[in-house]
Coordinates of C-alpha atoms in Angstrom, one line a residue:
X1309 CA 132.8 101.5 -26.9
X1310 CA 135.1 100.1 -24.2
X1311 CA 134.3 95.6 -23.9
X1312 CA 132.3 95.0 -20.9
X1313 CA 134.2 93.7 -17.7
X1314 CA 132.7 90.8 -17.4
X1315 CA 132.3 87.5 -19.4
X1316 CA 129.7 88.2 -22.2
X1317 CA 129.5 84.5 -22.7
X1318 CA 128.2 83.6 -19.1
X1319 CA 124.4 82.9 -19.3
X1320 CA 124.0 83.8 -15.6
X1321 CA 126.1 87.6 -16.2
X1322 CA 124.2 87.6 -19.6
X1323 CA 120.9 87.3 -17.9
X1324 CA 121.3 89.3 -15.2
X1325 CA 123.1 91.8 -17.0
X1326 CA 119.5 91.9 -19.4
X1327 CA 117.3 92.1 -16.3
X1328 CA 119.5 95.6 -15.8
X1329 CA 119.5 96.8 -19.2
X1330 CA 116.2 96.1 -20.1
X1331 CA 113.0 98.1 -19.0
X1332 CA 110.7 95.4 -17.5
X1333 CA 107.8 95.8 -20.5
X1334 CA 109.8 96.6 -23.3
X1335 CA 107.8 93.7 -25.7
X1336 CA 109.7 94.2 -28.7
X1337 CA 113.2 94.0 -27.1
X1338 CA 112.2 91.2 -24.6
X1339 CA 110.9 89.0 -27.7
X1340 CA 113.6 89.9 -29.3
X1341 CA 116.2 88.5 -26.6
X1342 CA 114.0 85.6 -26.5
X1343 CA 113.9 84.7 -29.5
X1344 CA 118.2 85.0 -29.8
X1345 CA 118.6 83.8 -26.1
X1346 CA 120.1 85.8 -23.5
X1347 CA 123.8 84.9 -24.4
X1348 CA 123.7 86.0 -28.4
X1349 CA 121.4 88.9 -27.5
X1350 CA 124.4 90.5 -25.4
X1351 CA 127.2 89.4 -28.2
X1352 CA 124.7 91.3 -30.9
X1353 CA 124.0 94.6 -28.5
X1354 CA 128.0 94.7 -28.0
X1355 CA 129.0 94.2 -31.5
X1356 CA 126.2 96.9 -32.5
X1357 CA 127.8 99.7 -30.0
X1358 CA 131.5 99.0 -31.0
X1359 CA 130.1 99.5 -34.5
X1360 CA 127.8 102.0 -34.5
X1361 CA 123.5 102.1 -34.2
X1362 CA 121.5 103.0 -36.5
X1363 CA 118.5 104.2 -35.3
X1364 CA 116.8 103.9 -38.7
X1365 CA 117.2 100.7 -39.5
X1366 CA 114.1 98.3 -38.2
X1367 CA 113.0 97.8 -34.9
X1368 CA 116.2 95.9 -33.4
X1369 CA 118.4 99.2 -34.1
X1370 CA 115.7 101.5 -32.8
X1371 CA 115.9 98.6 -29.7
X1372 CA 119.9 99.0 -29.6
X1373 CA 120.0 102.9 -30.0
X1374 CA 117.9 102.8 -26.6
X1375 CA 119.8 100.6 -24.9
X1376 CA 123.6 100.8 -26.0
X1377 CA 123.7 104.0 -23.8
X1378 CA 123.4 101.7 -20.5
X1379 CA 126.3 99.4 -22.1
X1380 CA 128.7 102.1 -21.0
X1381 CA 129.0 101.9 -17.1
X1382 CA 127.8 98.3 -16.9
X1383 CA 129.3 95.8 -14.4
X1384 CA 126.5 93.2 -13.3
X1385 CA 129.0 91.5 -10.9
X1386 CA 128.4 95.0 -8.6
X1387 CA 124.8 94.4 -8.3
X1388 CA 125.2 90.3 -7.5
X1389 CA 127.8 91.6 -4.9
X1390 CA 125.1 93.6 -3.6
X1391 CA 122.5 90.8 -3.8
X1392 CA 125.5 88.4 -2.3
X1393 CA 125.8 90.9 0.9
X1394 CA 122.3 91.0 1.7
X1395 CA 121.9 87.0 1.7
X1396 CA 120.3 86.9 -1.8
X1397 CA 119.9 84.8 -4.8
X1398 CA 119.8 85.3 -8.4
X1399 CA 117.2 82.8 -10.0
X1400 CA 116.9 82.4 -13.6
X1401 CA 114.9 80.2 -15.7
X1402 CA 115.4 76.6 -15.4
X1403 CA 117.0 77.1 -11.8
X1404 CA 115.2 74.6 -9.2
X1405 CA 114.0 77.8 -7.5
X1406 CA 112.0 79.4 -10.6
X1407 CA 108.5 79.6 -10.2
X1408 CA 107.5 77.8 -13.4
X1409 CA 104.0 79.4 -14.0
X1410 CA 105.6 82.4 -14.4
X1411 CA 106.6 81.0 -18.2
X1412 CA 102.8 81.4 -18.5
X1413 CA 103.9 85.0 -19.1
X1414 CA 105.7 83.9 -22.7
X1415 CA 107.9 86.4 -24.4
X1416 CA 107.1 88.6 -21.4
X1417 CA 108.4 86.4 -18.5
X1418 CA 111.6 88.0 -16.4
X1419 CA 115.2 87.1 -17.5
X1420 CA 116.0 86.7 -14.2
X1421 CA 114.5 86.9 -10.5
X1422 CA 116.5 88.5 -7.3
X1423 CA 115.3 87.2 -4.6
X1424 CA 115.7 88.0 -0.8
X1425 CA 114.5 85.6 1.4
X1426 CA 113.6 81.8 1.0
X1427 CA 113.5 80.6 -2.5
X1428 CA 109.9 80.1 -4.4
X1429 CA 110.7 76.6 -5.5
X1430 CA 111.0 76.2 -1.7
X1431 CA 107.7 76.5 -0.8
X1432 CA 105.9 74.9 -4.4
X1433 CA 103.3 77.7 -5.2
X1434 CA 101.7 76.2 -8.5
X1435 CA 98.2 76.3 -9.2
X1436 CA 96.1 73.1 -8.0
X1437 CA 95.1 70.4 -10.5
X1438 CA 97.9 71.0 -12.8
X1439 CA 101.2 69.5 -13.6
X1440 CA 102.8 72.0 -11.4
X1441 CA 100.4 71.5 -9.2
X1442 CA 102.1 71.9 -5.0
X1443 CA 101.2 74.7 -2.4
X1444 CA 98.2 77.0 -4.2
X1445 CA 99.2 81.0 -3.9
X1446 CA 96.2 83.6 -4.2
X1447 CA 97.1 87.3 -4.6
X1448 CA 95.7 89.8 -1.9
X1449 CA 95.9 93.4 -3.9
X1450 CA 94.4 96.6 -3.6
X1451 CA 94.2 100.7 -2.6
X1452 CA 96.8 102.0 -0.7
X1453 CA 94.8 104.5 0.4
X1454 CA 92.7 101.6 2.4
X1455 CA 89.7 102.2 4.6
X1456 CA 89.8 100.2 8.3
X1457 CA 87.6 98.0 6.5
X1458 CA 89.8 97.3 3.7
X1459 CA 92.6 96.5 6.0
X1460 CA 90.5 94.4 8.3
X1461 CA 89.2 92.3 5.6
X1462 CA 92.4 91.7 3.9
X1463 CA 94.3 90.7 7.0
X1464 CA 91.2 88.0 8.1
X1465 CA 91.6 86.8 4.1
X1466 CA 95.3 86.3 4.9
X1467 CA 95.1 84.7 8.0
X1468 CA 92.6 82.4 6.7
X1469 CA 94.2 81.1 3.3
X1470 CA 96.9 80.7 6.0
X1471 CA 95.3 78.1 8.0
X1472 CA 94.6 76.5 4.9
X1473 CA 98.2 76.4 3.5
X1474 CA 98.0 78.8 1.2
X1475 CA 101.0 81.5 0.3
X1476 CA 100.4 85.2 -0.1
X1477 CA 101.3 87.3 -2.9
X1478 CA 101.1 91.3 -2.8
X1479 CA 103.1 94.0 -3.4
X1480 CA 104.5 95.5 -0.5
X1481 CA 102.9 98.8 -0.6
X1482 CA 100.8 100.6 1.9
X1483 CA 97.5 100.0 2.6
X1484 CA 95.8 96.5 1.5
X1485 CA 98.9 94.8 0.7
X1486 CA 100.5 95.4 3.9
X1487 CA 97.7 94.5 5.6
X1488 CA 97.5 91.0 3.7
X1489 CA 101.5 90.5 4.3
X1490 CA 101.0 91.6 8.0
X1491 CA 98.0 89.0 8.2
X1492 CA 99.8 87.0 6.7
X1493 CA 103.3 86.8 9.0
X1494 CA 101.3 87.3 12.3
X1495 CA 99.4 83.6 11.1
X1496 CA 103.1 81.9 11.0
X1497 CA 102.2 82.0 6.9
X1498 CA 104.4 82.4 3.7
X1499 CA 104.1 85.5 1.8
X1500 CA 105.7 87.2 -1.4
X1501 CA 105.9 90.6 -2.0
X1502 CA 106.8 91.5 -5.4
X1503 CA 108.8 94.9 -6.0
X1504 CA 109.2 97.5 -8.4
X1505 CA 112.4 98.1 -7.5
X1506 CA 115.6 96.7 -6.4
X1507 CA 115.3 94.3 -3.5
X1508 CA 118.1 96.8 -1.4
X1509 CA 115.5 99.6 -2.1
X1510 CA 113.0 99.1 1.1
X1511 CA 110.0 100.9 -0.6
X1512 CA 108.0 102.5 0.4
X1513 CA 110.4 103.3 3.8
X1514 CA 107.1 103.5 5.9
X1515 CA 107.2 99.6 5.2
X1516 CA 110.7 99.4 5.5
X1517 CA 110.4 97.0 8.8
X1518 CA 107.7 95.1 7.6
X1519 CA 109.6 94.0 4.4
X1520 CA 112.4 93.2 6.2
X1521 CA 110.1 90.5 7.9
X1522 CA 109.0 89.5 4.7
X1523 CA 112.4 88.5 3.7
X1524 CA 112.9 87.0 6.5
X1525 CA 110.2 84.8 6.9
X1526 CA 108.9 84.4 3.0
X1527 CA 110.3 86.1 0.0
X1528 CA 111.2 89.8 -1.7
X1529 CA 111.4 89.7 -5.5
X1530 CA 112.2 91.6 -7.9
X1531 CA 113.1 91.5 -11.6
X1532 CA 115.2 94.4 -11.9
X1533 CA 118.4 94.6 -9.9
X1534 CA 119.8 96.0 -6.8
X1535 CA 120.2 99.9 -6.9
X1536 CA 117.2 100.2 -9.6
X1537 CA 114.5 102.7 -8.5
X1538 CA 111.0 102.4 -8.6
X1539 CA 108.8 104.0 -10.9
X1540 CA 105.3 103.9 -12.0
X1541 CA 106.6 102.3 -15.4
X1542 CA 107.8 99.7 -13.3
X1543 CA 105.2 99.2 -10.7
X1544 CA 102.7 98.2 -13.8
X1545 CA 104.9 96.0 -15.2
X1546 CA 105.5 94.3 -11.7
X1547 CA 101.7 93.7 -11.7
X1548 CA 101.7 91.0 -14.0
X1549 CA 104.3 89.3 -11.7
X1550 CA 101.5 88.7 -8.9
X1551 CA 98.6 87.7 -11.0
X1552 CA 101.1 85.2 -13.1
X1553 CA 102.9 84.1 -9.1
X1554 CA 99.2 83.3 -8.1
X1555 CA 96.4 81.0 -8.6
X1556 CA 93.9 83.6 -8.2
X1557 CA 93.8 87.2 -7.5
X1558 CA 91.4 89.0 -5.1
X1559 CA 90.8 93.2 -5.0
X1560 CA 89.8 93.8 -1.4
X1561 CA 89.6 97.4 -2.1
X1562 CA 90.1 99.8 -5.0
X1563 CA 89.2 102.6 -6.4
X1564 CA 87.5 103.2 -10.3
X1565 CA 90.5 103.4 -11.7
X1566 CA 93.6 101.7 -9.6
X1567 CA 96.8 99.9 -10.0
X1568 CA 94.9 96.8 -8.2
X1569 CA 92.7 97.0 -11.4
X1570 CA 95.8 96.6 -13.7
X1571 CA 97.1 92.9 -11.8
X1572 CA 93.3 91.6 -12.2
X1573 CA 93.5 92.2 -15.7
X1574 CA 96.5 90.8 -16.2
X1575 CA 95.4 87.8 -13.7
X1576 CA 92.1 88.2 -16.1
X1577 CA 94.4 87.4 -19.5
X1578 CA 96.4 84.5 -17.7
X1579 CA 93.1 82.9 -17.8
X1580 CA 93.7 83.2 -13.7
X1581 CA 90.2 83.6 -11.3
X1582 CA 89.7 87.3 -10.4
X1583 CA 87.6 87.5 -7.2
X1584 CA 86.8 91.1 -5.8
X1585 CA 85.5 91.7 -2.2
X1586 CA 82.3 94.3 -1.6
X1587 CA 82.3 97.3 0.3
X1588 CA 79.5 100.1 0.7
X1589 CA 78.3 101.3 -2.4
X1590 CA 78.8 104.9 -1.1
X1591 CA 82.8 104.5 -0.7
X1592 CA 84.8 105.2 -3.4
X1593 CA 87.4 102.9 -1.8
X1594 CA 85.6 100.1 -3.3
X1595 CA 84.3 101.8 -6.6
X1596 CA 87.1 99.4 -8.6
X1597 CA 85.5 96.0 -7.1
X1598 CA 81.9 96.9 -7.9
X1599 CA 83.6 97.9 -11.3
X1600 CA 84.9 94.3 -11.5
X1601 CA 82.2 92.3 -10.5
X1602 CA 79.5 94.0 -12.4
X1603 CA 81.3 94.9 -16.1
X1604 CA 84.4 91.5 -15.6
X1605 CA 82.7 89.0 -14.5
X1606 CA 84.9 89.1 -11.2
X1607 CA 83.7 86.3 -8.4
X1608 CA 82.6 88.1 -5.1
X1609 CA 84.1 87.0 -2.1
X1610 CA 83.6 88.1 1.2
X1611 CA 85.6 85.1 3.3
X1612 CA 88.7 83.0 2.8
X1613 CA 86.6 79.9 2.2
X1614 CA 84.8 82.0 -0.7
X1615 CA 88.7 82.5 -1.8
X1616 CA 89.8 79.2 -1.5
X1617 CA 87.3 78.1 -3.7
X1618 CA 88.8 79.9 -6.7
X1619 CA 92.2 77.6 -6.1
X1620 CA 90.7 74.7 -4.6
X1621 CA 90.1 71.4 -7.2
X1622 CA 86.5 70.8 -8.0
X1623 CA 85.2 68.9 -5.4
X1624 CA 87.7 69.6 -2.6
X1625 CA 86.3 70.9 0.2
X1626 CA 88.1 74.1 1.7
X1627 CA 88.5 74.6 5.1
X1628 CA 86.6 77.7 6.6
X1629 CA 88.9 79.1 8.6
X1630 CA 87.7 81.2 11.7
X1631 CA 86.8 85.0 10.9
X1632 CA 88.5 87.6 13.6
X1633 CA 85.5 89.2 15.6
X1634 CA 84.6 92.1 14.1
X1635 CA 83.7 93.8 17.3
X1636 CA 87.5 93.5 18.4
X1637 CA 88.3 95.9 16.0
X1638 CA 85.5 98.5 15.9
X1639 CA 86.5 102.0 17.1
X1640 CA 89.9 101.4 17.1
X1641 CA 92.2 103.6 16.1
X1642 CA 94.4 102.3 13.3
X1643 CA 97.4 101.7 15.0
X1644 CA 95.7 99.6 17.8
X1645 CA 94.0 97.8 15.1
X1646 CA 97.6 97.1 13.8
X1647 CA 98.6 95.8 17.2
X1648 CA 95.9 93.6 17.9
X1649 CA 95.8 92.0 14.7
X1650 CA 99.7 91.5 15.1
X1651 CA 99.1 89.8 18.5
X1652 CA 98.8 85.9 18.0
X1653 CA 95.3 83.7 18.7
X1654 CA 96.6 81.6 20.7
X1655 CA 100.1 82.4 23.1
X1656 CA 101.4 85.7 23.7
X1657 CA 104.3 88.1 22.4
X1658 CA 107.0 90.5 23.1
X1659 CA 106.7 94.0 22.0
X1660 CA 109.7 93.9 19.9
X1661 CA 108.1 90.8 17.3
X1662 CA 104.6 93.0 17.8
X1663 CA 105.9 95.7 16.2
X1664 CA 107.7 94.0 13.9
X1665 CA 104.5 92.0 12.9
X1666 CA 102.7 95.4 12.7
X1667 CA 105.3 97.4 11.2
X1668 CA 105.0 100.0 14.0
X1669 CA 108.1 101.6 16.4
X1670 CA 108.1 99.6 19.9
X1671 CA 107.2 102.9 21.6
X1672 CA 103.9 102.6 19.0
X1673 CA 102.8 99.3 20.0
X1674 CA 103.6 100.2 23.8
X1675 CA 101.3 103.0 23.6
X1676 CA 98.8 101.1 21.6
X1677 CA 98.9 98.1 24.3
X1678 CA 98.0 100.5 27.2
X1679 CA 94.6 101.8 25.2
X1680 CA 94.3 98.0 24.5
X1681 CA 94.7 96.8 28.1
X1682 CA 92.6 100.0 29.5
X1683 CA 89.8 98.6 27.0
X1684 CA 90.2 94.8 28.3
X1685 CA 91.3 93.9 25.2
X1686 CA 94.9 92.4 25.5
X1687 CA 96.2 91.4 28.9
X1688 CA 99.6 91.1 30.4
X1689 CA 101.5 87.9 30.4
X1690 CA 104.7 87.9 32.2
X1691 CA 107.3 89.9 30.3
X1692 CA 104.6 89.5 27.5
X1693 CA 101.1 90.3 25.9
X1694 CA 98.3 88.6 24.6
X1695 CA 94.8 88.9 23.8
X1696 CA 92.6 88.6 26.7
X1697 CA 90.7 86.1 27.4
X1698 CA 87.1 87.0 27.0
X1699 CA 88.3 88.2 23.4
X1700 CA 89.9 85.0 22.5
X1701 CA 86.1 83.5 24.0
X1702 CA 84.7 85.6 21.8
X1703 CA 86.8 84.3 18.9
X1704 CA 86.6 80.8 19.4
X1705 CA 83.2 81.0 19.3
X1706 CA 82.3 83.1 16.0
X1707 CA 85.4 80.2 14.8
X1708 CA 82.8 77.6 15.2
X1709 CA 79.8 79.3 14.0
X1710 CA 81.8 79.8 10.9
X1711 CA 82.6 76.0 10.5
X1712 CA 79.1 75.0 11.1
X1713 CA 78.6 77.3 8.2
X1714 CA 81.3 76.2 6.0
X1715 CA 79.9 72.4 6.8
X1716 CA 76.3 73.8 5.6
X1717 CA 77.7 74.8 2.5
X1718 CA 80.0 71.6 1.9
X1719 CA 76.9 69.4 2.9
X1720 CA 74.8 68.2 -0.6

């Protein structure tokens, strides 16, 4: 076997060059590497291919004979070119950027994080009332295949641990975790979507746009590197990434069995709150939450204060923040729904940010504005758009109805 063309003995390279040679839950290999550190873990898996595996030999040959194969075209320093070109960062353990209740993961924590976007240790998401405690982070997860409801209910739950300081954690995918990043950007919030992939890879490409916001204006992450696929191998071991990056994780929508399922378990074994969100006991679409509530002991939350409650302190009080009106969004068609949830509470908006909010084309979000306008739902301002005033009326005051309730329930 040829010797790798880069410096073995460099703990970044030797870390980063794991991230790529190891499948992300591989247990026996990660606590293996653990165990040796990063550096001697490399010199061992070299010094085993120039020799020879042994595939019989114990669990750390049957390891090496799996992974001395990918030793043959391996050059980290291409993939932190990559990252380097598209403005990212390589964070490893220790770093001032790592997220330090992901070590709450143990033997199964990343070797290293690439990150697009703004570092996690720059916005301090550690769970309340510990000694990481900073900026609390809930994860928003659930079915792809979302009902109007899920979506709606996910984005309000965004916008309102939003108001309330709190960061975002999801996925990326379609359905409820684009609707709790999109809720999330459109409330000037911070959000993390946490992919299965490499952080080049844009997937899925329907979301292409909207991640590109994301790592713009919060964070893409990934523990494999740039040019790795995803796969569904991957996408469940990405799970435990959210629930161990959050405080708390809430199902807004999921079916009996679902990947959304898989994070609140893993949230579950952290020893992080679960909370699960209701839905008709007729749709299937939320079969997984009723699952969770009744046989997990999963909270049920049907608001952001109900959320915020899972992160908050004992004896903080959470701010309610102000539900959208429901009514706004009945009968829309989905890609309306998208717009007017993209357009701001309070000021207006170009179409260009609009569709960038909603992940739609700007020919999308005109059309959608004209069956929005037509309907007096959004009104013309200037070169821009905004939500017409009667709506925003309508808003303000379901906003303080819903503070008089939170007060109720703060009140002893």
């Amino acid at each position: 076997m040829r010797d790798l063309p880069f410096d073995v003995d460099d703990p970044r390279l030797a870390a980063a060059a794991w991230s790529r040679l190891l499948e992300p839950g591989d247990k026996v290999t990660a606590a293996l590497v653990s165990r040796l550190g990063v550096v001697e873990a490399l010199q061992w898996l070299v010094s085993v291919g120039r020799r020879g595996v042994d595939a019989g030999a114990g669990p750390s040959a049957q390891a090496a004979a799996r992974l001395v194969p990918r030793l043959e075209h391996l050059d980290i320093r291409r993939e932190l070119d990559v990252l380097a070109r598209l403005g990212g960062h390589l964070v490893l353990p220790g770093d001032q950027g790592w997220p330090a209740q992901l070590d709450d993961l143990g033997e199964e924590r990343p070797f290293a994080l690439w990150v697009r976007g703004r570092l996690p240790g720059e916005v301090p998401m550690a769970q309340p009332g510990s000694a990481r405690a900073g900026r609390p982070a809930v994860a928003v997860v659930g079915a792809r295949a979302a009902t109007a409801y899920g979506q709606r209910v996910a984005a309000e739950l965004a916008v309102g641990l939003t108001e309330a300081g709190v960061a975002v954690v999801s996925g990326g995918a379609y359905g409820i975790d684009a609707a709790a990043h999109r809720g999330t950007l459109t409330a000037g919030g911070y959000t993390v979507a946490i992919l299965a992939g490499g952080v080049d890879r844009l997937y899925p490409a329907g979301n292409a746009a909207l991640l590109e916001a994301i790592a713009s204006d919060g964070a893409l992450l990934a523990e494999v590197p740039p040019g790795c696929a995803p796969s569904r191998s991957r996408f469940l071991a990405r799970n435990r990434l959210i629930a161990a990056l959050a405080g708390a994780t809430v199902v807004v929508e999921a079916a009996w069995r679902s990947g959304a399922l898989n994070t609140a378990s893993h949230a579950a074994g952290l020893s992080r709150p679960v909370g699960a969100v209701p839905g008709p006991v007729t749709s299937m679409a939320s079969a997984g939450c009723h699952r969770l509530m009744r046989e997990q002991g999963a909270v049920c939350v049907t608001d952001a204060g109900e959320v915020l409650e899972l992160v908050m302190p004992l004896g903080a009080v959470a701010p309610q923040s102000p539900p959208v009106q429901a009514s706004l969004l009945d009968d829309l068609d989905p890609g309306a729904a998208r717009v007017l949830d993209a357009l701001p509470a309070r000021g207006s908006a170009v179409v260009p940010s609009i569709a960038r909010a909603a992940g739609l084309s700007p020919a999308e979000v005109r059309s959608a504005l004209g069956h929005l306008e037509l309907g007096g739902q959004v009104e013309r301002d200037g070169g821009a758009w905004r939500r017409a005033r009667i709506a925003r009326g309508e808003r303000g005051e379901r906003g303080e109805r819903g503070r008089d309730r939170g007060t109720r329930r703060g009140s002893p």
